Amino acid sequence: MSNHKPVSETLHDGVSVVFDVDDVLYEESTGHHRLSLIQNTVFGKLLMLDGAVQVTSRDEFMYHEMLAHVPLAAHDNPASVLIIGGGDCGLAEEVLKHDRVRTLTQVEIDASVLEFSKEHFSDFNAPVFSDDRFQVEIADGAAFAAETEKRFDVILVDSTDPDGPGAALFTPGFYRDLKRILRPGGIVVSQNGVPFLQPEEFKDAMRGLASVFEVVSSYLVAVPTYFGGHMTLGWSTDAAETLSVDESVLARRMAGIETRYYTPAHHRASFALPRFIETLLQEATGKG
Ligand code: SAM
């Protein structure tokens, strides 16, 4: 029996999730976030920023594989990739498994999250830091998107939720800047929360993206630590064909990449939305 008090994550008015704490491994105020790392019997190491769970060593593969491999397998030449946020570098690790990726730029606002994760999550992110294709900028992702001259084939927004520093990554101005820095045929994937608990956040994001991109859709991933049912990942592009790439093509592009969650069949199936999520998407985009 541990001497530590359990940690509670308030997800929504009326819902909190409680994690038993076997050990408190680290606590710090970084200037951008209140960061804590706890050890939990089920989830292993669990990173919280401002009281919200960001990543755990046990289920990170589910979220990171779906965020990375779905757009990378759907794109015919994802040479240049941008990650905004993603400080734990689990997403970067999945992206760099693709030989077709020639450069990966990551823009993270909080240097402490990166440094901290390099030390404490090396079991999954160690390969990133010795890969010459990986470049990090410490900056606000919204400011970077507004100013950069670089262009990208795939952009992955691995953000915190829309409050605190993450709020800047859910605005129409940011979505317009993403379109500006996306190459023709490119794809933007964004973390859009759990619509059972956050239907309005999901709709706001989809509405904003649909005001900028010709095609806005969403696909699903189930991540045990993100309580409340399916998590949605937004898909924004002007290239509608990226939504219907044949399974055999996906399998060819994924050849040699080991996964524990992603399969080409599940890639296609993950775009089949339950009715209530489909309705939210249709209401937000005006298409259906
Ligand atoms: N998968 C996680 C989730 O859904 O809870 C997100 C994990 S990742 C650790 C989120 C990262 O986004 C954090 O490292 C945070 O510092 C970063 N972040 C938040 N706002 C940002 C901004 N405006 N620009 C760049 N990075 C930002």
GROMACS .gro file of C-alpha atoms and ligand atoms in nm:
model
  315
    1MET     CA    1   0.000   0.000   0.000
    2SER     CA    2   0.145   0.339  -0.106
    3ASN     CA    3   0.176   0.638   0.129
    4HIS     CA    4   0.092   0.881  -0.151
    5LYS     CA    5  -0.248   1.042  -0.194
    6PRO     CA    6  -0.429   0.943  -0.518
    7VAL     CA    7  -0.425   1.205  -0.796
    8SER     CA    8  -0.752   1.322  -0.941
    9GLU     CA    9  -0.793   1.455  -1.297
   10THR     CA   10  -1.100   1.673  -1.345
   11LEU     CA   11  -1.211   1.617  -1.702
   12HIS     CA   12  -1.538   1.795  -1.707
   13ASP     CA   13  -1.795   1.928  -1.463
   14GLY     CA   14  -1.923   1.613  -1.296
   15VAL     CA   15  -1.644   1.376  -1.399
   16SER     CA   16  -1.307   1.318  -1.235
   17VAL     CA   17  -1.074   1.024  -1.280
   18VAL     CA   18  -0.862   0.910  -0.988
   19PHE     CA   19  -0.521   0.743  -1.030
   20ASP     CA   20  -0.353   0.562  -0.744
   21VAL     CA   21   0.001   0.689  -0.695
   22ASP     CA   22   0.267   0.424  -0.624
   23ASP     CA   23   0.534   0.694  -0.631
   24VAL     CA   24   0.579   1.061  -0.720
   25LEU     CA   25   0.879   1.059  -0.953
   26TYR     CA   26   0.903   1.430  -1.031
   27GLU     CA   27   0.724   1.764  -0.980
   28GLU     CA   28   0.809   2.105  -1.126
   29SER     CA   29   0.656   2.437  -1.228
   30THR     CA   30   0.808   2.502  -1.570
   31GLY     CA   31   0.683   2.856  -1.632
   32HIS     CA   32   0.437   2.724  -1.892
   33HIS     CA   33   0.295   2.428  -1.701
   34ARG     CA   34   0.274   2.253  -1.367
   35LEU     CA   35   0.441   1.922  -1.451
   36SER     CA   36   0.421   1.601  -1.251
   37LEU     CA   37   0.525   1.244  -1.316
   38ILE     CA   38   0.372   0.964  -1.112
   39GLN     CA   39   0.412   0.588  -1.111
   40ASN     CA   40   0.086   0.394  -1.141
   41THR     CA   41   0.041   0.016  -1.134
   42VAL     CA   42  -0.169  -0.002  -1.451
   43PHE     CA   43  -0.031   0.282  -1.664
   44GLY     CA   44   0.335   0.284  -1.563
   45LYS     CA   45   0.483   0.635  -1.576
   46LEU     CA   46   0.210   0.894  -1.613
   47LEU     CA   47   0.288   1.256  -1.712
   48MET     CA   48   0.046   1.531  -1.612
   49LEU     CA   49   0.056   1.896  -1.721
   50ASP     CA   50  -0.162   2.134  -1.519
   51GLY     CA   51  -0.347   1.834  -1.372
   52ALA     CA   52  -0.433   1.681  -1.714
   53VAL     CA   53  -0.289   1.345  -1.821
   54GLN     CA   54  -0.069   1.385  -2.131
   55VAL     CA   55   0.100   1.051  -2.183
   56THR     CA   56   0.164   0.722  -2.009
   57SER     CA   57   0.435   0.469  -2.083
   58ARG     CA   58   0.180   0.186  -2.105
   59ASP     CA   59  -0.067   0.319  -2.364
   60GLU     CA   60   0.127   0.590  -2.551
   61PHE     CA   61   0.163   0.361  -2.854
   62MET     CA   62  -0.210   0.368  -2.923
   63TYR     CA   63  -0.235   0.745  -2.957
   64HIS     CA   64   0.104   0.802  -3.119
   65GLU     CA   65   0.071   0.526  -3.379
   66MET     CA   66  -0.267   0.649  -3.496
   67LEU     CA   67  -0.161   1.013  -3.501
   68ALA     CA   68   0.151   0.933  -3.706
   69HIS     CA   69   0.088   0.634  -3.929
   70VAL     CA   70  -0.258   0.716  -4.061
   71PRO     CA   71  -0.155   1.040  -4.239
   72LEU     CA   72   0.194   0.916  -4.328
   73ALA     CA   73   0.060   0.600  -4.491
   74ALA     CA   74  -0.212   0.799  -4.670
   75HIS     CA   75   0.033   1.051  -4.819
   76ASP     CA   76   0.219   0.952  -5.135
   77ASN     CA   77   0.538   1.143  -5.044
   78PRO     CA   78   0.553   1.269  -4.683
   79ALA     CA   79   0.908   1.399  -4.712
   80SER     CA   80   0.870   1.695  -4.481
   81VAL     CA   81   0.676   1.662  -4.153
   82LEU     CA   82   0.595   1.916  -3.881
   83ILE     CA   83   0.487   1.830  -3.526
   84ILE     CA   84   0.341   2.110  -3.315
   85GLY     CA   85   0.349   2.031  -2.942
   86GLY     CA   86   0.422   1.664  -2.873
   87GLY     CA   87   0.683   1.737  -2.605
   88ASP     CA   88   0.710   1.377  -2.485
   89CYS     CA   89   0.850   1.286  -2.832
   90GLY     CA   90   0.649   0.962  -2.859
   91LEU     CA   91   0.492   1.094  -3.177
   92ALA     CA   92   0.829   1.188  -3.325
   93GLU     CA   93   0.947   0.833  -3.263
   94GLU     CA   94   0.661   0.690  -3.471
   95VAL     CA   95   0.708   0.947  -3.751
   96LEU     CA   96   1.079   0.869  -3.782
   97LYS     CA   97   1.003   0.500  -3.840
   98HIS     CA   98   0.912   0.605  -4.197
   99ASP     CA   99   1.211   0.613  -4.433
  100ARG     CA  100   1.004   0.828  -4.669
  101VAL     CA  101   1.021   1.110  -4.410
  102ARG     CA  102   1.332   1.317  -4.490
  103THR     CA  103   1.294   1.595  -4.230
  104LEU     CA  104   1.094   1.621  -3.909
  105THR     CA  105   1.058   1.964  -3.746
  106GLN     CA  106   0.905   1.974  -3.399
  107VAL     CA  107   0.788   2.301  -3.245
  108GLU     CA  108   0.726   2.270  -2.872
  109ILE     CA  109   0.654   2.565  -2.644
  110ASP     CA  110   0.800   2.417  -2.327
  111ALA     CA  111   1.168   2.316  -2.331
  112SER     CA  112   1.127   2.158  -1.987
  113VAL     CA  113   0.874   1.902  -2.114
  114LEU     CA  114   1.118   1.798  -2.384
  115GLU     CA  115   1.420   1.776  -2.156
  116PHE     CA  116   1.221   1.600  -1.892
  117SER     CA  117   1.077   1.344  -2.139
  118LYS     CA  118   1.419   1.276  -2.288
  119GLU     CA  119   1.526   1.160  -1.944
  120HIS     CA  120   1.210   0.985  -1.817
  121PHE     CA  121   1.053   0.839  -2.136
  122SER     CA  122   1.369   0.713  -2.305
  123ASP     CA  123   1.215   0.365  -2.324
  124PHE     CA  124   1.006   0.489  -2.618
  125ASN     CA  125   1.164   0.817  -2.739
  126ALA     CA  126   1.541   0.744  -2.729
  127PRO     CA  127   1.580   0.685  -3.109
  128VAL     CA  128   1.453   1.036  -3.182
  129PHE     CA  129   1.751   1.216  -3.034
  130SER     CA  130   2.012   1.039  -3.247
  131ASP     CA  131   1.821   1.082  -3.574
  132ASP     CA  132   1.969   1.350  -3.805
  133ARG     CA  133   1.630   1.417  -3.962
  134PHE     CA  134   1.493   1.552  -3.631
  135GLN     CA  135   1.509   1.927  -3.555
  136VAL     CA  136   1.345   2.096  -3.256
  137GLU     CA  137   1.243   2.459  -3.214
  138ILE     CA  138   1.129   2.589  -2.877
  139ALA     CA  139   0.851   2.829  -2.970
  140ASP     CA  140   0.477   2.881  -2.965
  141GLY     CA  141   0.341   2.666  -3.248
  142ALA     CA  142   0.092   2.938  -3.347
  143ALA     CA  143   0.367   3.200  -3.379
  144PHE     CA  144   0.584   2.954  -3.574
  145ALA     CA  145   0.301   2.876  -3.819
  146ALA     CA  146   0.240   3.249  -3.869
  147GLU     CA  147   0.603   3.325  -3.949
  148THR     CA  148   0.788   3.028  -4.098
  149GLU     CA  149   0.899   3.016  -4.461
  150LYS     CA  150   0.920   2.634  -4.446
  151ARG     CA  151   0.657   2.414  -4.612
  152PHE     CA  152   0.535   2.069  -4.499
  153ASP     CA  153   0.365   1.764  -4.650
  154VAL     CA  154   0.214   1.646  -4.321
  155ILE     CA  155   0.143   1.856  -4.010
  156LEU     CA  156   0.058   1.686  -3.679
  157VAL     CA  157  -0.086   1.900  -3.400
  158ASP     CA  158  -0.020   1.705  -3.080
  159SER     CA  159  -0.145   1.967  -2.839
  160THR     CA  160  -0.279   1.999  -2.490
  161ASP     CA  161  -0.651   2.082  -2.466
  162PRO     CA  162  -0.782   2.426  -2.569
  163ASP     CA  163  -0.689   2.615  -2.256
  164GLY     CA  164  -0.358   2.754  -2.130
  165PRO     CA  165  -0.083   2.764  -2.394
  166GLY     CA  166  -0.274   2.511  -2.607
  167ALA     CA  167  -0.562   2.755  -2.671
  168ALA     CA  168  -0.362   2.926  -2.949
  169LEU     CA  169  -0.368   2.598  -3.144
  170PHE     CA  170  -0.749   2.596  -3.175
  171THR     CA  171  -0.808   2.934  -3.344
  172PRO     CA  172  -0.918   3.016  -3.702
  173GLY     CA  173  -0.602   3.224  -3.751
  174PHE     CA  174  -0.385   2.923  -3.664
  175TYR     CA  175  -0.582   2.701  -3.905
  176ARG     CA  176  -0.527   2.959  -4.185
  177ASP     CA  177  -0.155   2.958  -4.112
  178LEU     CA  178  -0.146   2.577  -4.124
  179LYS     CA  179  -0.300   2.592  -4.471
  180ARG     CA  180  -0.038   2.849  -4.579
  181ILE     CA  181   0.252   2.626  -4.474
  182LEU     CA  182   0.103   2.300  -4.606
  183ARG     CA  183   0.226   2.183  -4.946
  184PRO     CA  184  -0.032   2.092  -5.214
  185GLY     CA  185  -0.168   1.743  -5.143
  186GLY     CA  186  -0.078   1.780  -4.775
  187ILE     CA  187  -0.264   1.659  -4.465
  188VAL     CA  188  -0.313   1.818  -4.121
  189VAL     CA  189  -0.403   1.589  -3.829
  190SER     CA  190  -0.508   1.741  -3.497
  191GLN     CA  191  -0.587   1.614  -3.150
  192ASN     CA  192  -0.956   1.699  -3.105
  193GLY     CA  193  -1.048   1.549  -2.769
  194VAL     CA  194  -1.317   1.308  -2.656
  195PRO     CA  195  -1.647   1.421  -2.811
  196PHE     CA  196  -1.868   1.244  -2.556
  197LEU     CA  197  -1.728   1.482  -2.292
  198GLN     CA  198  -1.625   1.774  -2.515
  199PRO     CA  199  -1.879   1.797  -2.800
  200GLU     CA  200  -1.856   2.176  -2.830
  201GLU     CA  201  -1.474   2.173  -2.841
  202PHE     CA  202  -1.492   1.912  -3.119
  203LYS     CA  203  -1.745   2.115  -3.317
  204ASP     CA  204  -1.556   2.444  -3.276
  205ALA     CA  205  -1.237   2.284  -3.407
  206MET     CA  206  -1.410   2.113  -3.699
  207ARG     CA  207  -1.596   2.434  -3.789
  208GLY     CA  208  -1.274   2.636  -3.783
  209LEU     CA  209  -1.086   2.380  -3.992
  210ALA     CA  210  -1.373   2.353  -4.242
  211SER     CA  211  -1.362   2.729  -4.296
  212VAL     CA  212  -1.009   2.686  -4.430
  213PHE     CA  213  -0.974   2.337  -4.583
  214GLU     CA  214  -1.187   2.179  -4.856
  215VAL     CA  215  -1.209   1.841  -4.685
  216VAL     CA  216  -1.246   1.804  -4.308
  217SER     CA  217  -1.308   1.466  -4.154
  218SER     CA  218  -1.225   1.280  -3.837
  219TYR     CA  219  -1.105   0.939  -3.732
  220LEU     CA  220  -1.104   0.759  -3.399
  221VAL     CA  221  -0.865   0.612  -3.151
  222ALA     CA  222  -0.944   0.454  -2.815
  223VAL     CA  223  -0.683   0.544  -2.554
  224PRO     CA  224  -0.748   0.410  -2.203
  225THR     CA  225  -0.603   0.713  -2.024
  226TYR     CA  226  -0.815   0.959  -2.223
  227PHE     CA  227  -1.134   0.872  -2.039
  228GLY     CA  228  -1.480   0.911  -2.195
  229GLY     CA  229  -1.488   0.687  -2.502
  230HIS     CA  230  -1.339   0.753  -2.844
  231MET     CA  231  -1.086   1.027  -2.896
  232THR     CA  232  -1.118   1.209  -3.228
  233LEU     CA  233  -0.830   1.304  -3.455
  234GLY     CA  234  -0.915   1.572  -3.709
  235TRP     CA  235  -0.822   1.527  -4.077
  236SER     CA  236  -0.791   1.842  -4.287
  237THR     CA  237  -0.675   1.854  -4.647
  238ASP     CA  238  -0.752   1.983  -4.993
  239ALA     CA  239  -0.670   1.636  -5.132
  240ALA     CA  240  -0.987   1.426  -5.090
  241GLU     CA  241  -0.814   1.117  -5.231
  242THR     CA  242  -0.609   1.087  -4.909
  243LEU     CA  243  -0.926   0.956  -4.742
  244SER     CA  244  -0.964   0.655  -4.969
  245VAL     CA  245  -0.619   0.507  -5.018
  246ASP     CA  246  -0.641   0.137  -5.087
  247GLU     CA  247  -0.544  -0.104  -4.807
  248SER     CA  248  -0.284  -0.269  -5.031
  249VAL     CA  249  -0.115   0.070  -5.086
  250LEU     CA  250  -0.123   0.144  -4.712
  251ALA     CA  251   0.031  -0.197  -4.643
  252ARG     CA  252   0.309  -0.133  -4.896
  253ARG     CA  253   0.392   0.206  -4.740
  254MET     CA  254   0.394   0.050  -4.390
  255ALA     CA  255   0.613  -0.246  -4.490
  256GLY     CA  256   0.892  -0.303  -4.236
  257ILE     CA  257   0.734  -0.076  -3.972
  258GLU     CA  258   0.640  -0.266  -3.658
  259THR     CA  259   0.320  -0.155  -3.489
  260ARG     CA  260   0.112  -0.267  -3.192
  261TYR     CA  261  -0.208  -0.075  -3.274
  262TYR     CA  262  -0.210   0.039  -3.638
  263THR     CA  263  -0.310  -0.194  -3.919
  264PRO     CA  264  -0.412  -0.090  -4.273
  265ALA     CA  265  -0.759  -0.241  -4.217
  266HIS     CA  266  -0.801  -0.051  -3.892
  267HIS     CA  267  -0.675   0.267  -4.066
  268ARG     CA  268  -0.970   0.249  -4.306
  269ALA     CA  269  -1.217   0.143  -4.036
  270SER     CA  270  -1.119   0.425  -3.800
  271PHE     CA  271  -1.291   0.679  -4.028
  272ALA     CA  272  -1.630   0.506  -3.976
  273LEU     CA  273  -1.786   0.728  -3.711
  274PRO     CA  274  -2.058   0.639  -3.462
  275ARG     CA  275  -2.377   0.833  -3.543
  276PHE     CA  276  -2.346   1.090  -3.263
  277ILE     CA  277  -1.994   1.188  -3.370
  278GLU     CA  278  -2.091   1.191  -3.738
  279THR     CA  279  -2.380   1.425  -3.651
  280LEU     CA  280  -2.150   1.661  -3.458
  281LEU     CA  281  -1.913   1.665  -3.756
  282GLN     CA  282  -2.197   1.735  -4.002
  283GLU     CA  283  -2.336   2.012  -3.783
  284ALA     CA  284  -1.993   2.173  -3.763
  285THR     CA  285  -1.890   2.145  -4.127
  286GLY     CA  286  -2.234   2.188  -4.285
  287LYS     CA  287  -2.164   1.878  -4.496
  288GLY     CA  288  -2.332   1.545  -4.467
  289SAM     N1  289  -0.137   1.357  -2.626
  289SAM     C1  290  -0.156   1.459  -2.534
  289SAM     C2  291  -0.298   1.483  -2.495
  289SAM     O1  292  -0.387   1.472  -2.576
  289SAM     O2  293  -0.319   1.512  -2.378
  289SAM     C3  294  -0.079   1.580  -2.573
  289SAM     C4  295   0.062   1.552  -2.531
  289SAM     S1  296   0.187   1.662  -2.568
  289SAM     C5  297   0.284   1.635  -2.421
  289SAM     C6  298   0.121   1.827  -2.559
  289SAM     C7  299   0.233   1.929  -2.573
  289SAM     O3  300   0.181   2.047  -2.636
  289SAM     C8  301   0.294   1.972  -2.441
  289SAM     O4  302   0.429   1.930  -2.440
  289SAM     C9  303   0.281   2.126  -2.442
  289SAM     O5  304   0.392   2.191  -2.387
  289SAM    C10  305   0.266   2.153  -2.592
  289SAM     N2  306   0.201   2.281  -2.624
  289SAM    C11  307   0.093   2.337  -2.564
  289SAM     N3  308   0.065   2.456  -2.622
  289SAM    C12  309   0.156   2.474  -2.722
  289SAM    C13  310   0.180   2.578  -2.816
  289SAM     N4  311   0.102   2.686  -2.820
  289SAM     N5  312   0.282   2.563  -2.903
  289SAM    C14  313   0.362   2.453  -2.901
  289SAM     N6  314   0.345   2.352  -2.811
  289SAM    C15  315   0.244   2.362  -2.723
   0.00000   0.00000   0.00000
